[in-house]
Amino acid sequence: MSNDLYDFVVVANRLPVDFTVADDGSISWTRSPGGLVTALDPVMQGAEGAWVGWPGAADLDHEPFDVDGVRLVPVRLSDGEIELYYEGFSNDTLWPLYHDVIQTPAYHRTWWDAYRKVNRRFAEKAAEQAAPGAIVWVHDYQLQLVPAILRELRPDLRIGFFNHIPFPALEIFAQLPWRSQVVHGLLGADLIGFQRTSDAANFVRSVRRFTDLTTRGEVITVPEDGGERRHVRAAAFPISIDSRQFDRLARSPEVAARALEIRKEIGNPQVMLLGVDRLDYTKGILHRIKAFGELLADGRLTVPNVTLVQVASPSRENVGAYQQLREDVELLVGRINGEFGHLGNAPIRYLHHSYPTEEMAALYLAADVMLVTALRDGMNLVAKEYVAARSDERGVLVLSEFTGAADELVGSVLVNPHDIDGMKDRIVSAVEMDARDQRKRMRRLRRRVLEDDVEKWSQAFLAVLSAVPAHKVSA
Ligand code: G6P
């Protein structure tokens, strides 16, 4: 760090805090939820860096400030920009498109215009903070144009981009009216990271189709002004969690005691099933609850022996598809509870809240079976958190084939959430699995999750990015 310029700058849609400014101008802040924050927090704690992001509310204009040794640089978004750039283009165009069009993406030119404008603002803020030759790490689908704008403003920087969500197949990505602009936006980076090798391969195919650039394996060659050529690498870096922190937390006597209390609070069922998700249509919550309801109807699971605890944290509540999903989930939960519940005993405990990490660790520890049934998910960190919390080597992870985590988590019970009958059978086999089999699988899962933690992920990405030769900048 020199003269208030930073050698390491993170650019993400959200700051790692939400803050509000009181009438007297004082700031109060709280940690904001989301996989990205969880993933990057430990990295930022260790490095003196700057983080450029949106504080999570409209029209908040604030000078950069320091929290826990990290410089936070707020990017102001107006009400209209939140609607068009965040709720619109990011979460009603790109999010459904990149998750295999589970919902129909909406394409609006006004949303695209706002996306371009806001991406430029993020890039300008990052350019102001970065020291000469600094490393700038841009995150996720909301900011895909930032790498190219940043390179234009600051050709001296080494720029990395990481896509936390899937990158779709060429045939799906092709729908996007602005597909070549997005590809060119990303190619401003030196290194483009994806969760899975198939995501990286999908991107390279789109480069070949929508640009006339040369590609060789995972390397794309981009001609620069003055006859220079730049090599951009697109590769997989599967993200993880702070496994040790979760492991430690779940071993604490307080968390263990809380886990027992949770079991008691839900009526000490023989078996507790658990689902933990943002309330998002990609997570397969309806498929999971439907399968559970049918198992009750078939009598293969019975009340009060079995309880499903479903944590569904509120998310993107102004977007229509999310409002619809909430209605559908709550209707289904109500039906099943009405039909199979008794006074003082509901088969589904549905919680539309988010909880602190300690409570999550206690929930994981309390659950016999963890249900991760996403229809499409870049990685799914909940699956890894469950494994990290189970130092007792008990518990079964039921995991959708359509998550990035399924590539790594050998030892889980894999399911296709679209196949309700198949999922029902897998859930029953998870409920009935004996302790010996549970231990064997959990050991294998834990070796993987404890070895490949988030620190290793960021180090691997940053090692490749740092090895990019410094860019020559003509005077
Ligand atoms: C996913 C995305 C993140 C996002 C998070 C929460 O994990 O990959 O970029 O921050 O969801 O969503 P939100 O829209 O609330 O930021």
Short mmCIF file of C-alpha atoms and ligand atoms in Angstrom, two decimals:
data_model
loop_
_atom_site.label_atom_id
_atom_site.label_comp_id
_atom_site.label_asym_id
_atom_site.label_seq_id
_atom_site.Cartn_x
_atom_site.Cartn_y
_atom_site.Cartn_z
CA MET A 1 0.00 0.00 0.00
CA SER A 2 1.42 3.45 -0.85
CA ASN A 3 -0.10 6.95 -0.80
CA ASP A 4 -3.53 5.50 -0.20
CA LEU A 5 -3.23 3.33 -3.28
CA TYR A 6 -3.68 -0.40 -2.93
CA ASP A 7 -1.71 -3.28 -4.38
CA PHE A 8 -4.70 -5.60 -4.06
CA VAL A 9 -8.21 -4.50 -4.96
CA VAL A 10 -11.37 -6.62 -4.90
CA VAL A 11 -14.32 -5.47 -6.98
CA ALA A 12 -17.66 -7.13 -6.21
CA ASN A 13 -21.27 -6.08 -6.50
CA ARG A 14 -21.62 -6.03 -2.73
CA LEU A 15 -19.37 -4.64 -0.04
CA PRO A 16 -18.78 -7.22 2.70
CA VAL A 17 -20.98 -5.08 4.98
CA ASP A 18 -24.34 -3.36 4.76
CA PHE A 19 -24.24 0.08 6.23
CA THR A 20 -26.67 2.78 7.15
CA VAL A 21 -25.90 6.41 7.82
CA ALA A 22 -27.74 7.97 10.80
CA ASP A 23 -29.01 11.59 10.81
CA ASP A 24 -25.85 12.75 12.58
CA GLY A 25 -23.78 11.21 9.76
CA SER A 26 -22.47 8.28 11.82
CA ILE A 27 -22.22 4.90 10.12
CA SER A 28 -23.44 1.66 11.51
CA TRP A 29 -22.76 -1.52 9.63
CA THR A 30 -23.68 -5.17 9.74
CA ARG A 31 -22.20 -8.10 7.86
CA SER A 32 -24.15 -8.93 4.73
CA PRO A 33 -25.14 -12.48 3.75
CA GLY A 34 -24.14 -14.37 0.60
CA GLY A 35 -21.69 -16.97 -0.56
CA LEU A 36 -19.25 -14.47 -2.01
CA VAL A 37 -18.81 -12.60 1.27
CA THR A 38 -18.31 -15.84 3.17
CA ALA A 39 -15.75 -16.95 0.63
CA LEU A 40 -13.66 -13.79 0.47
CA ASP A 41 -13.80 -12.64 4.06
CA PRO A 42 -10.87 -14.72 5.29
CA VAL A 43 -8.75 -13.62 2.32
CA MET A 44 -9.37 -9.92 2.91
CA GLN A 45 -8.66 -10.26 6.63
CA GLY A 46 -5.17 -11.51 5.80
CA ALA A 47 -4.28 -8.93 3.13
CA GLU A 48 -4.23 -5.15 3.34
CA GLY A 49 -6.46 -4.38 0.46
CA ALA A 50 -9.35 -2.34 -0.83
CA TRP A 51 -12.82 -3.63 -1.62
CA VAL A 52 -14.99 -1.74 -4.11
CA GLY A 53 -18.70 -2.54 -3.89
CA TRP A 54 -22.29 -1.46 -3.44
CA PRO A 55 -23.29 -0.94 0.19
CA GLY A 56 -26.69 -2.58 -0.36
CA ALA A 57 -29.03 0.43 -0.21
CA ALA A 58 -30.09 3.17 -2.63
CA ASP A 59 -28.30 6.50 -2.95
CA LEU A 60 -25.75 5.89 -0.23
CA ASP A 61 -22.89 8.18 -1.03
CA HIS A 62 -20.00 7.78 1.32
CA GLU A 63 -16.28 8.37 1.34
CA PRO A 64 -14.12 5.23 1.51
CA PHE A 65 -13.62 3.99 5.10
CA ASP A 66 -11.67 1.26 6.90
CA VAL A 67 -13.09 -1.80 8.61
CA ASP A 68 -10.79 -4.44 10.16
CA GLY A 69 -7.82 -3.28 8.09
CA VAL A 70 -9.73 -3.35 4.79
CA ARG A 71 -10.47 -0.17 2.86
CA LEU A 72 -14.11 -0.22 1.83
CA VAL A 73 -14.99 1.85 -1.21
CA PRO A 74 -18.75 2.31 -1.64
CA VAL A 75 -20.23 2.57 -5.13
CA ARG A 76 -23.44 4.58 -5.17
CA LEU A 77 -26.46 3.14 -6.95
CA SER A 78 -29.68 5.08 -7.40
CA ASP A 79 -33.11 3.52 -6.93
CA GLY A 80 -33.50 3.32 -10.71
CA GLU A 81 -30.11 1.66 -11.12
CA ILE A 82 -30.93 -0.95 -8.48
CA GLU A 83 -34.07 -1.73 -10.44
CA LEU A 84 -32.47 -1.86 -13.89
CA TYR A 85 -28.90 -3.02 -13.23
CA TYR A 86 -29.27 -5.22 -10.10
CA GLU A 87 -32.83 -6.56 -10.06
CA GLY A 88 -33.21 -6.32 -13.84
CA PHE A 89 -30.15 -7.20 -15.89
CA SER A 90 -28.17 -9.04 -13.20
CA ASN A 91 -30.96 -11.00 -11.57
CA ASP A 92 -33.71 -11.24 -14.18
CA THR A 93 -31.57 -11.58 -17.32
CA LEU A 94 -28.15 -13.04 -16.48
CA TRP A 95 -29.09 -15.11 -13.40
CA PRO A 96 -31.80 -17.22 -15.11
CA LEU A 97 -29.83 -17.37 -18.40
CA TYR A 98 -26.67 -18.64 -16.69
CA HIS A 99 -28.69 -21.16 -14.66
CA ASP A 100 -29.87 -22.99 -17.77
CA VAL A 101 -33.02 -20.88 -18.24
CA ILE A 102 -34.84 -22.53 -15.30
CA GLN A 103 -36.84 -19.30 -15.47
CA THR A 104 -37.27 -17.37 -18.69
CA PRO A 105 -34.73 -14.53 -18.85
CA ALA A 106 -36.07 -11.08 -19.72
CA TYR A 107 -34.15 -9.03 -22.26
CA HIS A 108 -34.59 -5.26 -22.04
CA ARG A 109 -32.36 -2.69 -23.70
CA THR A 110 -32.88 -0.23 -20.84
CA TRP A 111 -31.55 -2.84 -18.40
CA TRP A 112 -28.48 -3.42 -20.58
CA ASP A 113 -27.80 0.34 -20.76
CA ALA A 114 -27.90 0.55 -16.95
CA TYR A 115 -25.62 -2.51 -16.66
CA ARG A 116 -23.02 -0.85 -18.91
CA LYS A 117 -23.21 2.42 -17.05
CA VAL A 118 -22.92 0.85 -13.60
CA ASN A 119 -20.08 -1.46 -14.70
CA ARG A 120 -18.17 1.64 -15.84
CA ARG A 121 -18.69 3.25 -12.44
CA PHE A 122 -17.29 0.21 -10.63
CA ALA A 123 -14.29 0.14 -12.99
CA GLU A 124 -13.58 3.83 -12.43
CA LYS A 125 -13.65 3.40 -8.65
CA ALA A 126 -11.28 0.45 -8.87
CA ALA A 127 -8.94 2.40 -11.18
CA GLU A 128 -8.78 5.21 -8.58
CA GLN A 129 -7.78 2.83 -5.78
CA ALA A 130 -5.22 0.64 -7.55
CA ALA A 131 -1.48 1.26 -7.18
CA PRO A 132 0.67 1.01 -10.33
CA GLY A 133 0.86 -2.64 -11.43
CA ALA A 134 -1.67 -3.68 -8.75
CA ILE A 135 -3.68 -6.87 -8.81
CA VAL A 136 -7.40 -6.30 -9.20
CA TRP A 137 -9.80 -9.20 -8.67
CA VAL A 138 -13.28 -8.68 -10.12
CA HIS A 139 -16.13 -10.96 -9.03
CA ASP A 140 -19.21 -12.41 -10.60
CA TYR A 141 -21.84 -11.96 -13.25
CA GLN A 142 -22.96 -8.49 -12.15
CA LEU A 143 -19.60 -7.05 -13.28
CA GLN A 144 -18.61 -8.80 -16.49
CA LEU A 145 -17.79 -5.58 -18.35
CA VAL A 146 -15.46 -4.28 -15.63
CA PRO A 147 -12.29 -6.12 -16.80
CA ALA A 148 -12.28 -4.52 -20.28
CA ILE A 149 -13.18 -1.03 -19.03
CA LEU A 150 -10.52 -1.28 -16.34
CA ARG A 151 -7.88 -2.38 -18.82
CA GLU A 152 -8.71 0.60 -21.00
CA LEU A 153 -8.37 2.95 -18.01
CA ARG A 154 -5.37 1.22 -16.44
CA PRO A 155 -3.40 -0.99 -18.84
CA ASP A 156 -0.72 -1.47 -16.16
CA LEU A 157 -2.96 -3.60 -13.90
CA ARG A 158 -3.11 -7.36 -13.63
CA ILE A 159 -6.78 -8.17 -13.74
CA GLY A 160 -8.48 -11.35 -12.61
CA PHE A 161 -12.16 -12.24 -12.91
CA PHE A 162 -14.00 -15.02 -11.11
CA ASN A 163 -17.45 -16.20 -12.15
CA HIS A 164 -19.19 -17.66 -9.09
CA ILE A 165 -22.16 -19.01 -11.00
CA PRO A 166 -22.25 -21.46 -13.91
CA PHE A 167 -21.25 -20.31 -17.39
CA PRO A 168 -23.93 -21.73 -19.71
CA ALA A 169 -23.55 -23.84 -22.82
CA LEU A 170 -23.03 -21.93 -26.07
CA GLU A 171 -26.55 -22.70 -27.30
CA ILE A 172 -28.04 -21.02 -24.20
CA PHE A 173 -25.57 -18.11 -23.95
CA ALA A 174 -26.34 -17.41 -27.62
CA GLN A 175 -29.76 -16.04 -26.58
CA LEU A 176 -28.20 -12.98 -25.00
CA PRO A 177 -28.56 -10.03 -27.38
CA TRP A 178 -25.31 -8.57 -25.98
CA ARG A 179 -23.32 -11.81 -25.96
CA SER A 180 -20.27 -10.53 -27.83
CA GLN A 181 -20.04 -7.40 -25.66
CA VAL A 182 -20.07 -9.61 -22.56
CA VAL A 183 -17.38 -11.90 -23.97
CA HIS A 184 -15.20 -8.90 -24.85
CA GLY A 185 -15.83 -7.41 -21.40
CA LEU A 186 -14.50 -10.54 -19.71
CA LEU A 187 -11.51 -10.76 -22.05
CA GLY A 188 -10.15 -7.57 -20.49
CA ALA A 189 -8.93 -9.85 -17.69
CA ASP A 190 -5.63 -11.76 -17.69
CA LEU A 191 -7.20 -14.71 -15.90
CA ILE A 192 -10.86 -15.74 -15.95
CA GLY A 193 -11.76 -18.26 -13.26
CA PHE A 194 -14.77 -20.58 -13.28
CA GLN A 195 -16.11 -23.12 -10.81
CA ARG A 196 -15.84 -26.14 -13.10
CA THR A 197 -13.80 -27.11 -16.15
CA SER A 198 -17.08 -27.41 -18.08
CA ASP A 199 -17.86 -23.74 -17.32
CA ALA A 200 -14.42 -22.68 -18.61
CA ALA A 201 -14.91 -24.85 -21.71
CA ASN A 202 -18.35 -23.29 -22.32
CA PHE A 203 -16.78 -19.84 -22.18
CA VAL A 204 -13.99 -20.73 -24.61
CA ARG A 205 -16.58 -22.11 -27.04
CA SER A 206 -18.46 -18.81 -26.84
CA VAL A 207 -15.23 -16.91 -27.50
CA ARG A 208 -14.68 -18.99 -30.63
CA ARG A 209 -18.23 -18.43 -31.81
CA PHE A 210 -18.72 -14.77 -31.03
CA THR A 211 -15.25 -13.31 -31.67
CA ASP A 212 -12.59 -13.95 -34.31
CA LEU A 213 -9.88 -14.49 -31.71
CA THR A 214 -7.58 -17.49 -31.69
CA THR A 215 -7.88 -19.98 -28.83
CA ARG A 216 -5.60 -22.83 -27.87
CA GLY A 217 -6.89 -25.02 -25.04
CA GLU A 218 -7.71 -22.64 -22.23
CA VAL A 219 -5.66 -19.74 -23.64
CA ILE A 220 -7.18 -16.99 -25.77
CA THR A 221 -4.91 -14.62 -27.69
CA VAL A 222 -6.03 -10.99 -27.82
CA PRO A 223 -4.22 -8.57 -30.14
CA GLU A 224 -3.43 -5.18 -28.55
CA ASP A 225 -2.65 -1.79 -30.05
CA GLY A 226 0.94 -1.52 -31.32
CA GLY A 227 1.12 -5.14 -32.46
CA GLU A 228 1.40 -6.58 -28.93
CA ARG A 229 -0.56 -9.70 -28.01
CA ARG A 230 -2.09 -10.59 -24.68
CA HIS A 231 -2.82 -14.12 -23.50
CA VAL A 232 -5.98 -14.60 -21.46
CA ARG A 233 -6.44 -17.84 -19.55
CA ALA A 234 -9.86 -19.33 -18.77
CA ALA A 235 -9.60 -22.09 -16.17
CA ALA A 236 -11.42 -23.81 -13.30
CA PHE A 237 -10.79 -22.85 -9.67
CA PRO A 238 -13.53 -24.51 -7.60
CA ILE A 239 -14.33 -22.28 -4.63
CA SER A 240 -14.55 -23.53 -1.07
CA ILE A 241 -15.23 -22.35 2.48
CA ASP A 242 -13.22 -21.59 5.59
CA SER A 243 -13.45 -25.26 6.53
CA ARG A 244 -11.29 -25.08 9.66
CA GLN A 245 -13.33 -22.25 11.10
CA PHE A 246 -16.50 -24.27 10.60
CA ASP A 247 -14.90 -27.39 11.99
CA ARG A 248 -13.70 -25.52 15.08
CA LEU A 249 -17.04 -23.82 15.60
CA ALA A 250 -18.98 -27.06 15.36
CA ARG A 251 -16.67 -28.69 17.91
CA SER A 252 -17.35 -25.98 20.50
CA PRO A 253 -19.43 -27.05 23.52
CA GLU A 254 -21.84 -24.13 22.96
CA VAL A 255 -22.66 -25.23 19.42
CA ALA A 256 -22.99 -28.87 20.49
CA ALA A 257 -25.37 -27.83 23.27
CA ARG A 258 -27.36 -25.69 20.87
CA ALA A 259 -27.64 -28.62 18.45
CA LEU A 260 -29.24 -30.73 21.16
CA GLU A 261 -31.54 -27.87 22.06
CA ILE A 262 -32.64 -27.57 18.41
CA ARG A 263 -33.56 -31.27 18.36
CA LYS A 264 -35.55 -30.75 21.53
CA GLU A 265 -37.29 -27.62 20.20
CA ILE A 266 -38.55 -29.53 17.17
CA GLY A 267 -39.89 -32.34 19.38
CA ASN A 268 -36.91 -34.73 19.42
CA PRO A 269 -37.73 -36.54 16.17
CA GLN A 270 -35.83 -39.73 15.37
CA VAL A 271 -34.62 -38.14 12.15
CA MET A 272 -34.06 -34.49 11.32
CA LEU A 273 -33.72 -33.54 7.66
CA LEU A 274 -32.32 -30.11 6.82
CA GLY A 275 -32.43 -27.75 3.83
CA VAL A 276 -30.56 -24.43 3.86
CA ASP A 277 -30.83 -22.11 0.89
CA ARG A 278 -31.35 -18.59 -0.27
CA LEU A 279 -34.98 -18.58 -1.36
CA ASP A 280 -34.04 -18.95 -5.03
CA TYR A 281 -35.64 -20.97 -7.83
CA THR A 282 -32.28 -22.50 -8.72
CA LYS A 283 -32.14 -24.33 -5.39
CA GLY A 284 -34.81 -26.95 -6.10
CA ILE A 285 -36.68 -26.21 -2.85
CA LEU A 286 -40.07 -27.07 -4.33
CA HIS A 287 -38.78 -30.37 -5.77
CA ARG A 288 -37.34 -31.30 -2.38
CA ILE A 289 -40.49 -30.45 -0.44
CA LYS A 290 -42.64 -32.25 -2.98
CA ALA A 291 -40.52 -35.41 -2.58
CA PHE A 292 -40.76 -35.11 1.21
CA GLY A 293 -44.55 -34.65 1.07
CA GLU A 294 -44.91 -37.73 -1.13
CA LEU A 295 -42.79 -39.79 1.26
CA LEU A 296 -45.19 -38.82 4.05
CA ALA A 297 -48.20 -39.63 1.86
CA ASP A 298 -46.68 -43.03 0.96
CA GLY A 299 -46.02 -43.72 4.64
CA ARG A 300 -42.31 -44.32 3.93
CA LEU A 301 -41.58 -41.48 6.37
CA THR A 302 -43.91 -40.73 9.25
CA VAL A 303 -44.73 -37.90 11.63
CA PRO A 304 -43.53 -37.33 14.37
CA ASN A 305 -40.53 -39.58 13.63
CA VAL A 306 -39.23 -37.32 10.88
CA THR A 307 -39.01 -33.53 10.67
CA LEU A 308 -37.73 -31.40 7.82
CA VAL A 309 -36.23 -28.07 8.85
CA GLN A 310 -36.09 -25.75 5.85
CA VAL A 311 -34.17 -22.50 6.24
CA ALA A 312 -34.97 -20.26 3.25
CA SER A 313 -33.23 -16.93 3.66
CA PRO A 314 -34.94 -13.94 2.03
CA SER A 315 -33.38 -12.92 -1.29
CA ARG A 316 -34.02 -10.47 -4.17
CA GLU A 317 -37.52 -9.82 -2.92
CA ASN A 318 -38.37 -7.18 -5.54
CA VAL A 319 -37.90 -9.59 -8.44
CA GLY A 320 -41.19 -11.18 -9.59
CA ALA A 321 -39.85 -14.73 -9.95
CA TYR A 322 -38.69 -14.67 -6.33
CA GLN A 323 -42.04 -13.39 -5.09
CA GLN A 324 -43.77 -16.18 -7.01
CA LEU A 325 -41.39 -18.78 -5.61
CA ARG A 326 -42.06 -17.63 -2.07
CA GLU A 327 -45.79 -18.01 -2.62
CA ASP A 328 -45.38 -21.46 -4.14
CA VAL A 329 -43.08 -22.70 -1.37
CA GLU A 330 -45.29 -21.35 1.40
CA LEU A 331 -48.42 -22.81 -0.18
CA LEU A 332 -46.82 -26.25 -0.45
CA VAL A 333 -45.39 -26.15 3.09
CA GLY A 334 -48.81 -25.11 4.40
CA ARG A 335 -50.53 -27.94 2.54
CA ILE A 336 -48.15 -30.61 3.78
CA ASN A 337 -48.21 -29.34 7.36
CA GLY A 338 -51.99 -29.12 7.23
CA GLU A 339 -52.32 -32.63 5.94
CA PHE A 340 -49.71 -34.48 7.96
CA GLY A 341 -49.22 -32.31 11.06
CA HIS A 342 -50.78 -32.63 14.49
CA LEU A 343 -51.34 -30.10 17.24
CA GLY A 344 -47.87 -29.16 18.36
CA ASN A 345 -46.21 -31.09 15.57
CA ALA A 346 -45.56 -29.93 12.02
CA PRO A 347 -43.51 -32.12 9.66
CA ILE A 348 -41.88 -29.06 8.03
CA ARG A 349 -40.38 -26.24 10.07
CA TYR A 350 -40.05 -23.48 7.51
CA LEU A 351 -37.90 -20.51 8.50
CA HIS A 352 -37.81 -17.46 6.23
CA HIS A 353 -34.80 -15.86 7.96
CA SER A 354 -31.04 -15.81 7.82
CA TYR A 355 -29.04 -16.90 10.85
CA PRO A 356 -25.57 -16.23 12.23
CA THR A 357 -22.83 -18.77 11.53
CA GLU A 358 -23.00 -20.25 15.06
CA GLU A 359 -26.68 -21.12 14.64
CA MET A 360 -26.00 -22.57 11.18
CA ALA A 361 -23.24 -24.77 12.60
CA ALA A 362 -25.65 -26.00 15.31
CA LEU A 363 -28.32 -26.76 12.68
CA TYR A 364 -25.80 -28.74 10.60
CA LEU A 365 -24.71 -30.65 13.67
CA ALA A 366 -28.32 -31.42 14.60
CA ALA A 367 -29.28 -32.72 11.15
CA ASP A 368 -29.11 -36.41 10.27
CA VAL A 369 -29.58 -35.75 6.58
CA MET A 370 -28.70 -32.60 4.64
CA LEU A 371 -30.70 -32.03 1.46
CA VAL A 372 -28.99 -30.02 -1.29
CA THR A 373 -31.21 -30.47 -4.34
CA ALA A 374 -30.34 -27.50 -6.57
CA LEU A 375 -31.49 -27.61 -10.20
CA ARG A 376 -28.33 -25.73 -11.11
CA ASP A 377 -25.68 -24.24 -8.83
CA GLY A 378 -22.20 -22.87 -9.56
CA MET A 379 -20.76 -24.59 -6.50
CA ASN A 380 -23.05 -24.74 -3.39
CA LEU A 381 -21.15 -23.84 -0.26
CA VAL A 382 -23.87 -25.13 2.09
CA ALA A 383 -22.92 -28.70 1.11
CA LYS A 384 -19.31 -28.00 2.11
CA GLU A 385 -20.33 -26.28 5.34
CA TYR A 386 -22.36 -29.32 6.38
CA VAL A 387 -19.38 -31.59 5.82
CA ALA A 388 -16.98 -29.25 7.65
CA ALA A 389 -19.33 -29.16 10.65
CA ARG A 390 -19.49 -32.96 11.01
CA SER A 391 -16.31 -33.84 12.92
CA ASP A 392 -18.44 -36.54 14.59
CA GLU A 393 -18.39 -38.31 11.19
CA ARG A 394 -22.15 -38.73 11.31
CA GLY A 395 -24.79 -37.41 8.95
CA VAL A 396 -25.52 -37.95 5.26
CA LEU A 397 -25.23 -35.40 2.47
CA VAL A 398 -27.82 -35.77 -0.29
CA LEU A 399 -26.43 -33.72 -3.17
CA SER A 400 -27.76 -32.70 -6.57
CA GLU A 401 -25.72 -33.75 -9.60
CA PHE A 402 -26.25 -30.25 -10.95
CA THR A 403 -24.07 -28.46 -8.41
CA GLY A 404 -20.39 -27.68 -8.90
CA ALA A 405 -19.86 -29.38 -5.53
CA ALA A 406 -20.96 -32.73 -7.02
CA ASP A 407 -17.72 -32.81 -9.06
CA GLU A 408 -15.73 -32.84 -5.82
CA LEU A 409 -17.83 -34.32 -3.04
CA VAL A 410 -17.45 -38.03 -3.63
CA GLY A 411 -19.15 -39.78 -0.72
CA SER A 412 -22.39 -37.84 -0.96
CA VAL A 413 -25.64 -39.45 -2.10
CA LEU A 414 -26.13 -37.99 -5.56
CA VAL A 415 -29.61 -37.13 -6.83
CA ASN A 416 -31.28 -35.78 -9.93
CA PRO A 417 -33.85 -33.39 -8.39
CA HIS A 418 -36.05 -33.58 -11.49
CA ASP A 419 -36.51 -37.32 -10.87
CA ILE A 420 -38.87 -37.17 -7.89
CA ASP A 421 -39.13 -40.97 -7.52
CA GLY A 422 -35.34 -41.35 -7.66
CA MET A 423 -34.91 -38.54 -5.13
CA LYS A 424 -37.45 -40.16 -2.78
CA ASP A 425 -35.51 -43.44 -2.88
CA ARG A 426 -32.21 -41.66 -2.20
CA ILE A 427 -33.71 -39.72 0.72
CA VAL A 428 -35.01 -42.94 2.26
CA SER A 429 -31.64 -44.65 1.80
CA ALA A 430 -29.95 -41.64 3.45
CA VAL A 431 -32.38 -41.81 6.40
CA GLU A 432 -31.75 -45.54 6.76
CA MET A 433 -27.99 -45.48 6.28
CA ASP A 434 -26.13 -47.26 9.08
CA ALA A 435 -23.51 -45.52 11.18
CA ARG A 436 -20.63 -47.43 9.60
CA ASP A 437 -21.53 -46.36 6.06
CA GLN A 438 -22.13 -42.78 7.23
CA ARG A 439 -18.69 -42.65 8.81
CA LYS A 440 -16.97 -44.09 5.74
CA ARG A 441 -18.58 -41.52 3.46
CA MET A 442 -18.20 -38.59 5.82
CA ARG A 443 -14.48 -39.29 6.32
CA ARG A 444 -13.93 -39.17 2.60
CA LEU A 445 -15.95 -35.96 2.25
CA ARG A 446 -14.16 -34.31 5.16
CA ARG A 447 -10.70 -35.08 3.81
CA ARG A 448 -11.63 -33.24 0.64
CA VAL A 449 -13.35 -30.25 2.25
CA LEU A 450 -10.71 -29.73 4.94
CA GLU A 451 -7.87 -29.95 2.43
CA ASP A 452 -9.36 -27.70 -0.23
CA ASP A 453 -10.43 -24.66 1.73
CA VAL A 454 -11.10 -21.12 0.59
CA GLU A 455 -7.58 -19.99 1.37
CA LYS A 456 -6.18 -22.58 -1.00
CA TRP A 457 -8.70 -21.44 -3.61
CA SER A 458 -7.72 -17.79 -3.46
CA GLN A 459 -4.02 -18.64 -3.28
CA ALA A 460 -4.29 -20.85 -6.35
CA PHE A 461 -6.09 -18.12 -8.31
CA LEU A 462 -3.79 -15.33 -7.16
CA ALA A 463 -0.64 -17.41 -7.81
CA VAL A 464 -1.60 -17.77 -11.46
CA LEU A 465 -2.63 -14.12 -11.72
CA SER A 466 0.58 -12.87 -10.04
CA ALA A 467 2.66 -14.93 -12.45
CA VAL A 468 1.27 -12.93 -15.40
CA PRO A 469 4.21 -10.77 -16.59
CA ALA A 470 3.76 -7.08 -15.72
CA HIS A 471 2.10 -5.27 -18.59
CA LYS A 472 4.33 -2.92 -20.52
CA VAL A 473 2.67 0.45 -20.71
CA SER A 474 3.77 2.79 -23.45
CA ALA A 475 4.50 6.29 -22.11
C1 G6P B 1 -24.84 -15.72 -5.26
C2 G6P B 1 -24.02 -14.84 -6.19
C3 G6P B 1 -23.40 -13.68 -5.45
C4 G6P B 1 -24.47 -12.94 -4.65
C5 G6P B 1 -25.21 -13.90 -3.72
C6 G6P B 1 -26.34 -13.22 -2.94
O1 G6P B 1 -24.00 -16.41 -4.40
O2 G6P B 1 -23.04 -15.60 -6.85
O3 G6P B 1 -22.79 -12.78 -6.36
O4 G6P B 1 -23.89 -11.90 -3.91
O5 G6P B 1 -25.76 -14.94 -4.50
O6 G6P B 1 -27.23 -12.58 -3.81
P1 G6P B 1 -27.50 -11.00 -3.76
O7 G6P B 1 -28.27 -10.69 -4.99
O8 G6P B 1 -28.27 -10.79 -2.50
O9 G6P B 1 -26.16 -10.30 -3.71
#
